[in-house]
């Protein structure tokens, strides 16, 4: 048994010239000899720097590892068994340096366990760096801690290195600097746990105060108004009293973006050479700074001559006409780019690409600059015509292929068309089955001159459940349960394997709805829509049925019983309405294919039993309402949940047969006889327009009008289908809309907006009857908070005006009740659109509203009027 004697040799200092100064390692070389043997190589031999010796490595081992692979560390050292090295020499120090530079180890020691007759065995004793176990942030709020964890994304279990520590410190500071905390200080302490080889990283943050902008000085600005210049710097504002929505904190990233936007604004105005010569940020000694910006505006340029080259398909005159830029126009590169490649159907690229020239390209070249005039040459490469080879569809895991393909306007064999691609994107978005923000269209050119079109969609939940409650009007609390299946499949009803939980994928719509407050008020409704009858053309067939029951339980000795029926009590009066509708709509080709024409026939049966619901002395009887409705509409809205462009117009007429032409006045002596067959004609006009103002801010304007009339002067306009204006516009939450159109007007009470007859005062009962004509106009500014398909959220501010008139002689389209307010909307696929608004009504309504006031409104579902 040999006894090993280790002689610790201090060669670490001598190797320091070979090892990076930042690497703190100990290198120890020892010699193992037998107890009674004379060592073949002495310690003096190993440390003899004057006469280093060559040795062959007979063994390499690593000790001290817990998580790292020893063989991998040996490889990192750059040595292997059989190598010949010189001791003392470069190879020894180099092997230690390589291990330390790997960043995996805190310390490395090198031992010679055997050295004899030109052979040596080496052993590395290492100490591993600790691994990250926990990160704790101190000095910041809980919400900021969560944001920092998401931003920095430190992976627990990673080895803690100086690089990770430094990068974390820089990332934390940048996070707060981007929020306006320019004086943020970050200190990081690593607390090791040697027992488990772990470490906790403690990040101490001192944010300080936000640094705000006291003053912005512009030097060299002469041609452009200072207010316009400051307006373009949206993220960089001076301090001033009352600034709420554009804070004056200084954020370097936004400042750099604003400088770029400012130069782009100058370029749009024709100042082609505009530049920021220099800018300085001056610390005012506290938590404010001053920005000095030196501008060089340059001169304003104009187009002089615009020539085209490379065009063979279209004459230069035709290209100039489409481009729409004339001699003397202000030089605007951004606008020029839009006219070349930006407006589908209106730009120069559409002229070529809509005729199959996929490889078209136009490059504007500034040919001559003479004074303030620029001669432009637009070099056109037309390329070859490309036809569509095949359509590839990806991502529709629920919706059937044929439902998507029938909405696609680029078909195999057709010439490539840019406009049809954009239109297809809109059609897929309006289906409501896919996330509009993630619809991808990729043309893939083929070697034979054709092109494949790849469409990528992402399914989103489209079915909805409505579970809500409301209070008001005649019946108090009303609960609502509604189910809407927007992607139903009737053909798969017998196929039980397709029920998940209902058969889906064919684009049909089924809606079930139930409203009730108990025995007093109940509404049942069912509807079904097939949007592509026959599967070849977008001819929509729809069926719907509904049944309404309303009962009164009036006890003369207890006036409150009118609203609260007693258990087992017999109704004293009742109303029932049963309705059936069948409709057929089709898409038109003229004037364009955004137009549609729909026709429907509706039958309603009203049954009054000892109840004067219209307040006209009509207590008992049955009324029959048979109507034909025709609607001409045009819809080019890009996204049904949050439109940012497009418009929607509809004009509809509803007509009953002219029953009065077939009976004399004497036959209609009583209300029962007069309203047995309901007679009227009704006209509705609705228009909406959406336009992006800038960024994500969207302007929405709407106009709504309705007119109700009779066929002749002998017949008065009846109580059916009148207009009721005011409030949120909810038509079933206890307000009990009987054969009426409920139209909202925020800032006023439900059903309250009405212009009294000039000759007499109007009672509340008469107001509840509704008017025969109404106007309503709305302007909204909308801003999206989230466009996530699982929860689309946007906020809005609105101006609104409208009125309702009981007769045509008092109709005055300029006599409007005005309001202003703000609100928010959230669209969740499972529940539909939910909104809340605060409206402030400015105008008085005699007997209802004596002075200007405001109120909140709650809405469920899409409000069209």
mmCIF file of C-alpha atoms in Angstrom, residues 638 642-646 689-701 779-784 794-797:
data_model
loop_
_atom_site.group_PDB
_atom_site.id
_atom_site.type_symbol
_atom_site.label_atom_id
_atom_site.label_comp_id
_atom_site.label_asym_id
_atom_site.label_seq_id
_atom_site.Cartn_x
_atom_site.Cartn_y
_atom_site.Cartn_z
ATOM 1 C CA UNK A 638 -63.427 45.420 -42.688
ATOM 2 C CA UNK A 642 -63.755 46.643 -34.320
ATOM 3 C CA UNK A 643 -64.169 48.273 -37.750
ATOM 4 C CA UNK A 644 -61.379 50.587 -38.847
ATOM 5 C CA UNK A 645 -62.462 51.267 -42.413
ATOM 6 C CA UNK A 646 -65.433 50.836 -44.688
ATOM 7 C CA UNK A 689 -68.945 55.042 -41.818
ATOM 8 C CA UNK A 690 -65.574 54.181 -40.298
ATOM 9 C CA UNK A 691 -62.208 55.799 -40.906
ATOM 10 C CA UNK A 692 -58.843 55.561 -39.145
ATOM 11 C CA UNK A 693 -57.759 59.052 -38.080
ATOM 12 C CA UNK A 694 -54.195 58.150 -37.133
ATOM 13 C CA UNK A 695 -52.581 55.196 -35.444
ATOM 14 C CA UNK A 696 -55.328 53.087 -33.872
ATOM 15 C CA UNK A 697 -57.771 55.958 -33.355
ATOM 16 C CA UNK A 698 -60.951 55.425 -35.390
ATOM 17 C CA UNK A 699 -63.781 57.818 -36.241
ATOM 18 C CA UNK A 700 -67.255 56.274 -36.510
ATOM 19 C CA UNK A 701 -70.232 58.274 -37.750
ATOM 20 C CA UNK A 779 -70.233 60.574 -34.003
ATOM 21 C CA UNK A 780 -67.838 58.381 -32.021
ATOM 22 C CA UNK A 781 -64.082 58.317 -31.595
ATOM 23 C CA UNK A 782 -62.888 54.809 -30.717
ATOM 24 C CA UNK A 783 -59.571 53.508 -29.468
ATOM 25 C CA UNK A 784 -58.757 49.779 -29.041
ATOM 26 C CA UNK A 794 -62.179 49.486 -26.915
ATOM 27 C CA UNK A 795 -63.046 52.825 -25.323
ATOM 28 C CA UNK A 796 -65.010 55.601 -26.975
ATOM 29 C CA UNK A 797 -66.211 59.181 -26.737
#
